[in-house]
PDB file of C-alpha atoms in Angstrom:
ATOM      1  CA  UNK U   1     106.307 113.944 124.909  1.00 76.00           C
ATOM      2  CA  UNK U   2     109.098 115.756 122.779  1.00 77.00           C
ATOM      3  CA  UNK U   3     107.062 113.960 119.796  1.00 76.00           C
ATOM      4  CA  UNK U   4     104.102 115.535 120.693  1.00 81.00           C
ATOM      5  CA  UNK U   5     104.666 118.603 121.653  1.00 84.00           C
ATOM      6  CA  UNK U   6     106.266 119.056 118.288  1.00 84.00           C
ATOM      7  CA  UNK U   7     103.209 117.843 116.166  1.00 82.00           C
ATOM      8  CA  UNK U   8     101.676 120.005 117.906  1.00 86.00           C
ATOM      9  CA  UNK U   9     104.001 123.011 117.554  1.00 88.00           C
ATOM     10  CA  UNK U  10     103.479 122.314 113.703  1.00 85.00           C
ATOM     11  CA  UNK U  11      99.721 122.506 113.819  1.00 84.00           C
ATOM     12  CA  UNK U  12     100.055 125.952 115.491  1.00 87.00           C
ATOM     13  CA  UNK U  13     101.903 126.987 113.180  1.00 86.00           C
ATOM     14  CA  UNK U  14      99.770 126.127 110.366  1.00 82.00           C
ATOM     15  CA  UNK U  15      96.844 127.251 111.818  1.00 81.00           C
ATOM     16  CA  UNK U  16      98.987 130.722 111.870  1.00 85.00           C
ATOM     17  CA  UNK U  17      99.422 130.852 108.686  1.00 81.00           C
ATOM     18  CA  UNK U  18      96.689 129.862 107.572  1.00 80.00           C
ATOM     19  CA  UNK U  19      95.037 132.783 109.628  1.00 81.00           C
ATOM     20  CA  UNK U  20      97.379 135.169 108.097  1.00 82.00           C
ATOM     21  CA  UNK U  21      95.915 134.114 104.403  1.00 83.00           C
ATOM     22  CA  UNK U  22      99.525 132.609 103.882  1.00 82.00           C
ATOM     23  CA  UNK U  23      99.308 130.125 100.716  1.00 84.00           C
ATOM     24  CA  UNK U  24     102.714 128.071  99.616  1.00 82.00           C
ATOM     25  CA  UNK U  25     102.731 126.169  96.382  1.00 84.00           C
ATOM     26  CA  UNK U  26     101.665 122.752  96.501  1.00 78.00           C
ATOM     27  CA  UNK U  27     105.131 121.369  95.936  1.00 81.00           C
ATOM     28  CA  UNK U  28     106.869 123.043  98.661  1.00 83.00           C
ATOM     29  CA  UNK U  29     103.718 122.295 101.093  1.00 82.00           C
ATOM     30  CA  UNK U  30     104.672 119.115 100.567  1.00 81.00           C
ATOM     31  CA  UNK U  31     108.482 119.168 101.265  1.00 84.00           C
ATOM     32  CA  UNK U  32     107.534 121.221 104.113  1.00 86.00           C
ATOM     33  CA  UNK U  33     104.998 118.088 105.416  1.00 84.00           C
ATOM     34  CA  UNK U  34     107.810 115.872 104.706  1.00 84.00           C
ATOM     35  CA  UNK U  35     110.500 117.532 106.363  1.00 86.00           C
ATOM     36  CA  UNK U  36     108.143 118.037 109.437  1.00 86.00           C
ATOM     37  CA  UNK U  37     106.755 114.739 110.157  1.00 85.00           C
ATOM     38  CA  UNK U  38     110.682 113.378 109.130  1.00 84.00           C
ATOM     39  CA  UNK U  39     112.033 115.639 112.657  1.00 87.00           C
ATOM     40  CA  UNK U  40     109.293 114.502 114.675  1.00 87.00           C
ATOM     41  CA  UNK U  41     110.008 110.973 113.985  1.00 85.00           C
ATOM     42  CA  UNK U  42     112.990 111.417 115.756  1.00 86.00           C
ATOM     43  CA  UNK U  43     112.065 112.068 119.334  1.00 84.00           C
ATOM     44  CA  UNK U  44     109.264 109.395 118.537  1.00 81.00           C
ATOM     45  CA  UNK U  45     111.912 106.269 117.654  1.00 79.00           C
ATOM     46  CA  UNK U  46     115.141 107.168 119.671  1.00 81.00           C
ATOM     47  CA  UNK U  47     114.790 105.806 123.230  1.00 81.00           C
ATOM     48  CA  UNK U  48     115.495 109.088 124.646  1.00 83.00           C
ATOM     49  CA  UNK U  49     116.258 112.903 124.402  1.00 85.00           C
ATOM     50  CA  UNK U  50     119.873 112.322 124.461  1.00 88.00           C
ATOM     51  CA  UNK U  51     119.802 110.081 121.331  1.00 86.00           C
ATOM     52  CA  UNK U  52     116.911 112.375 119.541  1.00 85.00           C
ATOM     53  CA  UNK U  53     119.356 115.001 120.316  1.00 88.00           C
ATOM     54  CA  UNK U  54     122.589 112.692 118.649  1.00 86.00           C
ATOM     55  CA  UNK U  55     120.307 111.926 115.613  1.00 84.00           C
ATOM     56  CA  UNK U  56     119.607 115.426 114.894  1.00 86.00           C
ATOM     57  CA  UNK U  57     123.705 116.452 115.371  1.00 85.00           C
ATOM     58  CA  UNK U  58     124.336 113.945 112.907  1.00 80.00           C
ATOM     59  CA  UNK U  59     121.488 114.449 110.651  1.00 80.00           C
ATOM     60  CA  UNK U  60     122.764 118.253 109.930  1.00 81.00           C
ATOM     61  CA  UNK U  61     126.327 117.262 110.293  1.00 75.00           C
ATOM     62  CA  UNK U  62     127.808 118.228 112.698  1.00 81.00           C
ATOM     63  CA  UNK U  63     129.525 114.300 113.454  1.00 74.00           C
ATOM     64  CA  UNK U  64     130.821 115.024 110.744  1.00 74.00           C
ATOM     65  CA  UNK U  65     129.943 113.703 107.305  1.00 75.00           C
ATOM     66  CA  UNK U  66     130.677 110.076 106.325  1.00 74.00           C
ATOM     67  CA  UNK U  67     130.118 109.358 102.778  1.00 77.00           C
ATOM     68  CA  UNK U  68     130.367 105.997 100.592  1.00 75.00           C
ATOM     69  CA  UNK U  69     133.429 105.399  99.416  1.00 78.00           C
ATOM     70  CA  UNK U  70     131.778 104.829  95.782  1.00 75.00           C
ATOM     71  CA  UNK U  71     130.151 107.924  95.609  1.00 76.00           C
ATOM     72  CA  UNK U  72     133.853 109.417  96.264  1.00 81.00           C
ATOM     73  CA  UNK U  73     135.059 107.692  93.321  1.00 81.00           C
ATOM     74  CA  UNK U  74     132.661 109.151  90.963  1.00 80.00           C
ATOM     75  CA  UNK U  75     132.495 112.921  92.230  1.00 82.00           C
ATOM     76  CA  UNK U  76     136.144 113.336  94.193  1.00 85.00           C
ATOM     77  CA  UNK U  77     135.266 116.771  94.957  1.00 86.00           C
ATOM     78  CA  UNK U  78     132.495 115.059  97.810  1.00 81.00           C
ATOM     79  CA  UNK U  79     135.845 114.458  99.641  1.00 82.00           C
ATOM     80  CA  UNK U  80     135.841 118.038 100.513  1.00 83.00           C
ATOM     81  CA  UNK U  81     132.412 117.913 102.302  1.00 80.00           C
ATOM     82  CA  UNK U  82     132.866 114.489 104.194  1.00 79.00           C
ATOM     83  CA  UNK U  83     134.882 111.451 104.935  1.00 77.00           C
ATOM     84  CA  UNK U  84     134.593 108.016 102.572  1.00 79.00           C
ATOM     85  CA  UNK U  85     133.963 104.916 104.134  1.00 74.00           C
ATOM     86  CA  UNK U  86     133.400 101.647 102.852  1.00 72.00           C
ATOM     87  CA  UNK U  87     130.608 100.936 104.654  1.00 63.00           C
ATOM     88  CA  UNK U  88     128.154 103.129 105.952  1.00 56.00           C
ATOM     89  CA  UNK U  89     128.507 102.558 109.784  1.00 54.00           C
ATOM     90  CA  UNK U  90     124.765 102.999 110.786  1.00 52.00           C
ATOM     91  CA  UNK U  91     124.002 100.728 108.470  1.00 52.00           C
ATOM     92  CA  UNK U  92     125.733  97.040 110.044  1.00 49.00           C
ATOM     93  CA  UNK U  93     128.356  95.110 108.599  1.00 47.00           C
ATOM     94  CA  UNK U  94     128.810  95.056 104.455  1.00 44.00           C
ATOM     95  CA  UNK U  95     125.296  97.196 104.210  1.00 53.00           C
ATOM     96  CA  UNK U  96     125.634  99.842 101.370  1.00 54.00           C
ATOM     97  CA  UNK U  97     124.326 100.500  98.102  1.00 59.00           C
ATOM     98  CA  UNK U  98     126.107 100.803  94.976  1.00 61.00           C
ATOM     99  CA  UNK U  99     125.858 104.292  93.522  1.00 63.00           C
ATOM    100  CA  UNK U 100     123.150 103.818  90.488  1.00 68.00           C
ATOM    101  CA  UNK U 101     120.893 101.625  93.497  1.00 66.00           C
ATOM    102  CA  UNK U 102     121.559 104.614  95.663  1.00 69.00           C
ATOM    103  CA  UNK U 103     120.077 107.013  93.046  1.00 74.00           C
ATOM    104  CA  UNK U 104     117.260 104.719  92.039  1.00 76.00           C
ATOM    105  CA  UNK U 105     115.938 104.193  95.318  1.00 75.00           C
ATOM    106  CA  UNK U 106     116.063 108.092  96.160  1.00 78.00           C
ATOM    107  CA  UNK U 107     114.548 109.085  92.995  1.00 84.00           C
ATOM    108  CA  UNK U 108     111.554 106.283  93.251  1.00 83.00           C
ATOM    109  CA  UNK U 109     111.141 107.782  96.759  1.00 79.00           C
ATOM    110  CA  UNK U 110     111.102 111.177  96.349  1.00 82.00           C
ATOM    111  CA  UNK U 111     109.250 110.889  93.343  1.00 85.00           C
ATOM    112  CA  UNK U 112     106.370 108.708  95.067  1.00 80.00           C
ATOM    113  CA  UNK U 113     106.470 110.968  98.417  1.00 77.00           C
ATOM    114  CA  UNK U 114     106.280 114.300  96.205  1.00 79.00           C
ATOM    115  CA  UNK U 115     104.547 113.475  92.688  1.00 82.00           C
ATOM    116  CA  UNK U 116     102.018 111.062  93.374  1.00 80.00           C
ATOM    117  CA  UNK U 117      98.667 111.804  94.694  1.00 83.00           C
ATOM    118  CA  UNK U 118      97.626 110.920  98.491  1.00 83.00           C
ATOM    119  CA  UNK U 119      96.222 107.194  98.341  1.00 80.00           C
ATOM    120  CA  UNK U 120      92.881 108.531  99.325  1.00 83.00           C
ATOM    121  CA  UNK U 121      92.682 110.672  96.268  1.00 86.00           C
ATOM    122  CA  UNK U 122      92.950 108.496  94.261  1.00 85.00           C
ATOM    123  CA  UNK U 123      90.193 105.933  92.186  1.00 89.00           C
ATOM    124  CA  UNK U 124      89.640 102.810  93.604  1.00 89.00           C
ATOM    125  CA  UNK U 125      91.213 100.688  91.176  1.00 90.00           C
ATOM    126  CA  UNK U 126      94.486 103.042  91.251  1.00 87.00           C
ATOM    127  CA  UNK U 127      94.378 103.054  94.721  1.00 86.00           C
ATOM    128  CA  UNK U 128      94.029  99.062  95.260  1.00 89.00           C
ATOM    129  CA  UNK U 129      97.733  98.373  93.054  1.00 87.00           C
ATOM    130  CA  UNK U 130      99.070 101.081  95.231  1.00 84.00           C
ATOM    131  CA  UNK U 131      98.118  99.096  98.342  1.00 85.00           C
ATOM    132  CA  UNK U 132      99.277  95.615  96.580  1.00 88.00           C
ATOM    133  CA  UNK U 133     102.718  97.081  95.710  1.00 85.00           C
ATOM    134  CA  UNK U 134     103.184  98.681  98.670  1.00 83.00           C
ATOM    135  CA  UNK U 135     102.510  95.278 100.280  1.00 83.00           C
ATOM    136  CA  UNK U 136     104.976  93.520  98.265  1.00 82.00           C
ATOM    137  CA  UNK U 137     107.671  96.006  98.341  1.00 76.00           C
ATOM    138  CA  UNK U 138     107.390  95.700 102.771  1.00 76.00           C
ATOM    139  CA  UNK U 139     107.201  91.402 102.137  1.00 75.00           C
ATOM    140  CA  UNK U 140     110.244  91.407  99.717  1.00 71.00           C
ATOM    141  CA  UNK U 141     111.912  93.417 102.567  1.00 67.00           C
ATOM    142  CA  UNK U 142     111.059  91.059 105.362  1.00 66.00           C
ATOM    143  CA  UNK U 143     112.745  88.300 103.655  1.00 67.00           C
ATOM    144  CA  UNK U 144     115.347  89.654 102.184  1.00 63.00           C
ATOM    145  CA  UNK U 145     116.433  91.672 105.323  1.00 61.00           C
ATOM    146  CA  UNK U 146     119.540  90.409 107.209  1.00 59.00           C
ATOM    147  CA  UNK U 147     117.890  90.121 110.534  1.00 58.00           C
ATOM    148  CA  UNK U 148     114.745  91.267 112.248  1.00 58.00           C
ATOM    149  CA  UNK U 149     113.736  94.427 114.152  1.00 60.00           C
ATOM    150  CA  UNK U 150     110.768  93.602 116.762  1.00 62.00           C
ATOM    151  CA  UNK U 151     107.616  95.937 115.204  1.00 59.00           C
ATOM    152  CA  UNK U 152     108.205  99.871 117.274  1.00 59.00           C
ATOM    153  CA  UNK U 153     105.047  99.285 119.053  1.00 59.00           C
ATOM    154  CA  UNK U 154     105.410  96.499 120.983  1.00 58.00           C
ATOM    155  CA  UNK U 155     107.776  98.363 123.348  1.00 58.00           C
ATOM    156  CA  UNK U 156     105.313 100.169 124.575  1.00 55.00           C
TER     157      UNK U 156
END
C-alpha cells in the first residue's frame, strides 16, 4: 500500500506543478524520476514497513556509513565520513568491487539511466541492440551470480 500511495503522491505532485506552469530542465526531471521511482521501490521489495523504514535509515545514513576498505586506501579523508570494511556486509560473503569496477559500473549506469534516450524513442534498429544487450547483460548475470534469488513476483 505504502508503494502505492507514494506513486501516487508523486503524480499529484506533478500534476501540481504542472498546473502551476512549473518547467525543470530535462536533466534534473530526470534525476528527479530516478530518485522517485528509486524510494518507492523500497516499500515495494522490503517485506514490511519496519524494513522499508531500516532501508531508508540506512540509505541516508543514519546506520552509519560503511565504506570499502579500498576506496579508503585511495581517498583516506572518506574515513572521516564512514567506517572501512572489507566487505560490504549487504552484499554476502567476499562480494565487493574493486575501486576502478566500482566507478565503471556507476558511470555506465548513470550514464545509460540519464544520457540515453527512453527505448521507445528511439529507431527501431537502435532500439533492437538496446533490447539484445540488455538481454545479455541480465544472462551473463544469471550465470555468473553466486546463488539465485526466486523472481519478486512469485511471492505474491
Amino acid at each position: 500500500m505504502l508503494w502505492g500511495g507514494l506513486h501516487g503522491a508523486f503524480l499529484v505532485i506533478h500534476g501540481w506543478g504542472k498546473n502551476l506552469g512549473l518547467r525543470l530542465p530535462a536533466l534534473v526531471s530526470r534525476w528527479l524520476t530516478l530518485l522517485c521511482v528509486v524510494l518507492a521501490w523500497v516499500p515495494f521489495r522490503a517485506a514490511g514497513f519496519a524494513p522499508a523504514m531500516d532501508f531508508y535509515r540506512g540509505l541516508f545514513g543514519f546506520n552509519g556509513i560503511a565504506i570499502p576498505a579500498i576506496f579508503i586506501r585511495v581517498l583516506p579523508a572518506l574515513n572521516y565520513f564512514g567506517h572501512a570494511v572489507a566487505v560490504l556486509p549487504y552484499l554476502g560473503d567476499a562480494r565487493t568491487l574493486s575501486l576502478p569496477q566500482a566507478v565503471l559500473f556507476l558511470a555506465v549506469g548513470w550514464f545509460i539511466a540519464l544520457v540515453l534516450p527512453e527505448l521507445h524513442s528511439m529507431s527501431r534498429p537502435r532500439r533492437s541492440w538496446a533490447l539484445v544487450a540488455s538481454f545479455a547483460l541480465s544472462l551473463q548475470a544469471l550465470f555468473f551470480a553466486p546463488y539465485t534469488v526466486p523472481f519478486l513476483y512469485f511471492q505474491f
